[in-house]
Structures are given as C-alpha cells and as structure tokens.
Amino acid sequence: MVEEGNVDDEPKGVCYCFWGPINWLRMLATETHWSFVFGVVSVYGISQGLGGALARVGTEYYMKDVQKVQPSESQVYSGIISIPWIVKPIWGLLTDVVSIRGYRRRPYFILSGLLGLVSMLLVSLHSKLHLVFALLALTAGSAGVAIADVTVDACVAQNSISHPSLAADMQSLCTLMSAIGALVGFSISGVFVHLIGPKGVFGLLTIPSALVFSVGIVLSEPHVPNFAYKEVSQKFTDAGKAMWTTLKCPKVWRPCVYMYLSFALSLNINEGLFYWYTDSKDGPSFSQESIGYIFSIGAVGAILGAILYQNKLKDEPFRDLLFWVQLFYGLAGMLDLMLVLRINVKFGIPDYLFVVIGEAATQLIWRLKWMPLLVLTAKLCPSGIEGTFFALLMSIDNVGLLSSSWGGGLLLQLLNVTRTKFENLWLAILIRNVLRLSPLGILFLVPRGDPSSSILPIEMLSSKDETETEIEAEESKNIELVSLVSSVDGR
C-alpha cells in the first residue's frame, strides 16, 4: 500500500510525466502482484494491441486484394472471425474447472499460443487458400487470442473485488497497454502490408502467439495432482446455476440489456468506408501506409481517452458519463458523412487530415464509452464465479458487436454499396449515426452509482461457504499469476 506520507515526495511537473507512470505501475504490482502486470502487458499490449492492429489491417487487405470479396461480405466475415470472443464463458469454465496434468493455467496459455502459431502459418504460407479454410484459420487464431485473454481478465475481475479502490486503475492499465500496442501495430502495419503483403503480415503474427506460448511455459503456479475429473460435470452445473441466478437479478440483467443494445444499434460499416478510402475513382485512394498511419492516430486517440478517463472521469457516475459519451459518439460519426459528401474539400481541408481528425475523435470517445462499461461489468461479478461471469458479460458485449457487424453488412448490401459503387454510402453513414443516438433512450437501465459504490446485493459479494473461501484464499497466495482461484476469465 502506498503510504500517504510519501505522496508529497513524489516528483511533480515535467518529471512526473516520466516517474508518474512508473510509480503507478509499481503500485499496481505491489498491491496485486508483479505477474499480474506482466500478464496484462503480454496479452493486452503485445497479443491484442500490437497483434490485433496488424491483424485488422492485414485481414482487410487480405479480403479485399487476395480473396476479392465485396465490402458487405467482408463485414460478415469479420463477424465470423470474432465468434470465439462470444463463447468466452466456455474458455472461462474450462480454465476454472478442468485441470490438465495438475495445472489450470499453463495448458491454456500453451493451447492459445499453438492455435495462433499454426493458424497464422497456414494463412501466410498457403499460396491459394480457399476462402472457407482461410476463415477457419483466422477464426482459430482469434480463438487463441480469446483464450489467452480469459485468464488475464479473470485476474482483473478477482482483483476488482479484493481491491475495489483499484478497479478503475486496473481497467486503465488494460486499456492503456492495448492502446499503446495498437499504436505501434497500426504505425507499422501499412508499411509491412506494402513490403510483404497481407499474407506476410500474418506470418509476423506468429511472434505474439509465440510470446503467449512462452507465458504458459514460464508461468509459476502450484501443481495439483489427483484432479477429480468425475466432479467436472457437477462443477459445470453448479457454475451454470450460479450464473443464471445472478442474471435474474434486476441489478444485473438491466445493465446487460443496455450494454448489448448500445453496441448492436451502433451499426458497423467500417468495411464500406475502408473500400471507399482505397478507391481511386470515388474515394481519396489512400495508400497502404496511409491506412496504417490513420489507424495509428486512432490509437493515439484511444490512449488519450484512457488517460482522460483515468485522471478526470473515473469517479463519475456511470449513467451521467455514458449519456454524454453516447451523445458525442453519434455526433462524431457526422465527420464521416461530411467526408463522403466531400464537404471537407469545399472548406479546403485535405481528405487525409480530415480522416485523421475523425478517427482520433471517434477512438477517443469509444474508449470513454468502453472503459466505464468494463468497470461496471467487473462490479456485476458475484463472489466465487467472478472470472467466468465476467466472461459471460463480456460475451454479451461481443454478441452486440457481432450484431453490429452483421447489421452493418446487411445495410451495405441493401444499399448496394460494393467494391466499386459508393453512391449510397452517405445514406448508410447517416442511418448509422442516427442509430448511435438511440441508446440514450434506454440509459435508465444503467445504475446511478459510481465505480466506488457496490451494485450487487451484499449476499452475492460474499461466499456462501466461509470454509471454502478460506481454503481458496490460501491457495491463491501460491498462484504466480495473481489470485486466480475458482473463477476465471472474460474480456
């Protein structure tokens, strides 16, 4: 714990820009465990942040230039690739309940690393991979990242209960690592796509997978021999009943409904915009390097959003903050409409500059929306199944994102937005922007509390069996990757 008497001794002014983050990380490592911070940096920073950025740009060019699909189809395929994130409660239950050769964490890190290695090598080395097999490989790679993400999110959920005052700090750490990794990844993605092509980029993605694999090798956790596999079925049943009981609580299902609808109604038409960005006739014809740099500026906006939330907004009530963020999110979408209608050109603003401003603003606002929802999700997790229930709630969010992606693909199809036709793209953007504002009408589903207040009933925050709790607490001290007891996972 950081002593109050030392606060005044901390560096101020310009020096604080350097020492402040270091002291903050040191505080988190001391209060939780150094391996928790290491796990967040590895999974969120390298695998999801940097690797996710390379994968996004590589996949978009792979679908457009290698598989040569329509933007509406590409939008649907991106949703298919994200399906492993929807079934994350399954990964959470497996890591919680099923021990492999006496270990509960190591095997799943190793599995996720192997999935990423094999799938990325298949896509990168096969010269004429059929679309179906390409989708299967990319989905397997996505599953590898999702499985690795499960354990780290369980740490966050568990520590949010044991250290409630650090809940926002831990979410800030996750978001910052992801945003910084994305900034680096997007900055180099366009260059690598230009130099080695999208399939070469997939080859580079074997590096983050190898890092996740190495985490499984070096991770220190207690070996538990003589695992009772006969009890697995009963544990799955008990966990399912506990989750269903919790979901029936109005303080839980009401914000879950809001989170799903707020994502689903914000239709995703990014593939249509991407095809327009790179079109030489109707669009600005951005190069591969330019696309990467545009997304990297978006990552800067995400970092600024995380910093703004951490330093100024993390104590704001959920409902108040989400109202303003959702309002500005809808208004920021109008920048895309102005771009497609070429209004920016009439005012003498270059396309590239206008896109950069819009991407930075959109990503900043998106982070300000995402982070309080992450904190709220952690607050909704009951004792005993924190990790698995966190995964379930995040899966609800991911179902919303999938609905958004497929709904956007359907909208592009209905408006006949293709690889070469963009006459109705402006209408798709306008419809998306209007729908972005619709969640304002259901904000009453979000609790009025702030991140420091308890949301769940007190009986859900305490273990039903004090003896089991004491035993689990004792076991958790021996687990290297923070206190991952009988519950783990979620995005």
PDB file of C-alpha atoms in Angstrom, residues 19 42 49 88 90 116 133 136 139 153 165 201 206 270 272 284 291-292 312 330 334 350 359 479 483 489:
ATOM      1  CA  TRP A  19       8.052   8.923 -12.908  1.00  0.00           C
ATOM      2  CA  SER A  42       1.902  -9.541 -22.623  1.00  0.00           C
ATOM      3  CA  GLY A  49      -2.829  -4.477 -29.055  1.00  0.00           C
ATOM      4  CA  LYS A  88     -15.557 -16.957 -23.898  1.00  0.00           C
ATOM      5  CA  ILE A  90     -16.679 -21.723 -22.211  1.00  0.00           C
ATOM      6  CA  GLY A 116      -2.163 -18.787 -33.122  1.00  0.00           C
ATOM      7  CA  PHE A 133     -10.299 -22.595 -44.912  1.00  0.00           C
ATOM      8  CA  LEU A 136     -11.410 -21.257 -40.299  1.00  0.00           C
ATOM      9  CA  THR A 139     -11.155 -17.846 -36.561  1.00  0.00           C
ATOM     10  CA  ASP A 153      -9.488 -10.758 -17.398  1.00  0.00           C
ATOM     11  CA  SER A 165     -10.421   1.031  -4.982  1.00  0.00           C
ATOM     12  CA  VAL A 201       1.725  -9.794 -42.063  1.00  0.00           C
ATOM     13  CA  THR A 206       3.306 -15.811 -35.130  1.00  0.00           C
ATOM     14  CA  ASN A 270     -16.145   0.115 -41.431  1.00  0.00           C
ATOM     15  CA  GLY A 272     -17.603   0.019 -46.667  1.00  0.00           C
ATOM     16  CA  PRO A 284      -9.403   9.520 -51.733  1.00  0.00           C
ATOM     17  CA  ILE A 291      -4.262   3.489 -43.914  1.00  0.00           C
ATOM     18  CA  GLY A 292      -1.886   2.219 -41.238  1.00  0.00           C
ATOM     19  CA  LYS A 312     -10.608  13.045 -14.742  1.00  0.00           C
ATOM     20  CA  GLY A 330     -23.234   9.933 -32.503  1.00  0.00           C
ATOM     21  CA  MET A 334     -21.104  13.031 -38.767  1.00  0.00           C
ATOM     22  CA  PRO A 350      -7.451  17.733 -47.176  1.00  0.00           C
ATOM     23  CA  GLU A 359     -10.501   8.681 -36.449  1.00  0.00           C
ATOM     24  CA  ILE A 479      -0.584 -18.819  -7.708  1.00  0.00           C
ATOM     25  CA  SER A 483      -5.279 -14.665  -7.360  1.00  0.00           C
ATOM     26  CA  ASP A 489     -11.869 -15.189 -17.329  1.00  0.00           C
TER      27      ASP A 489
END
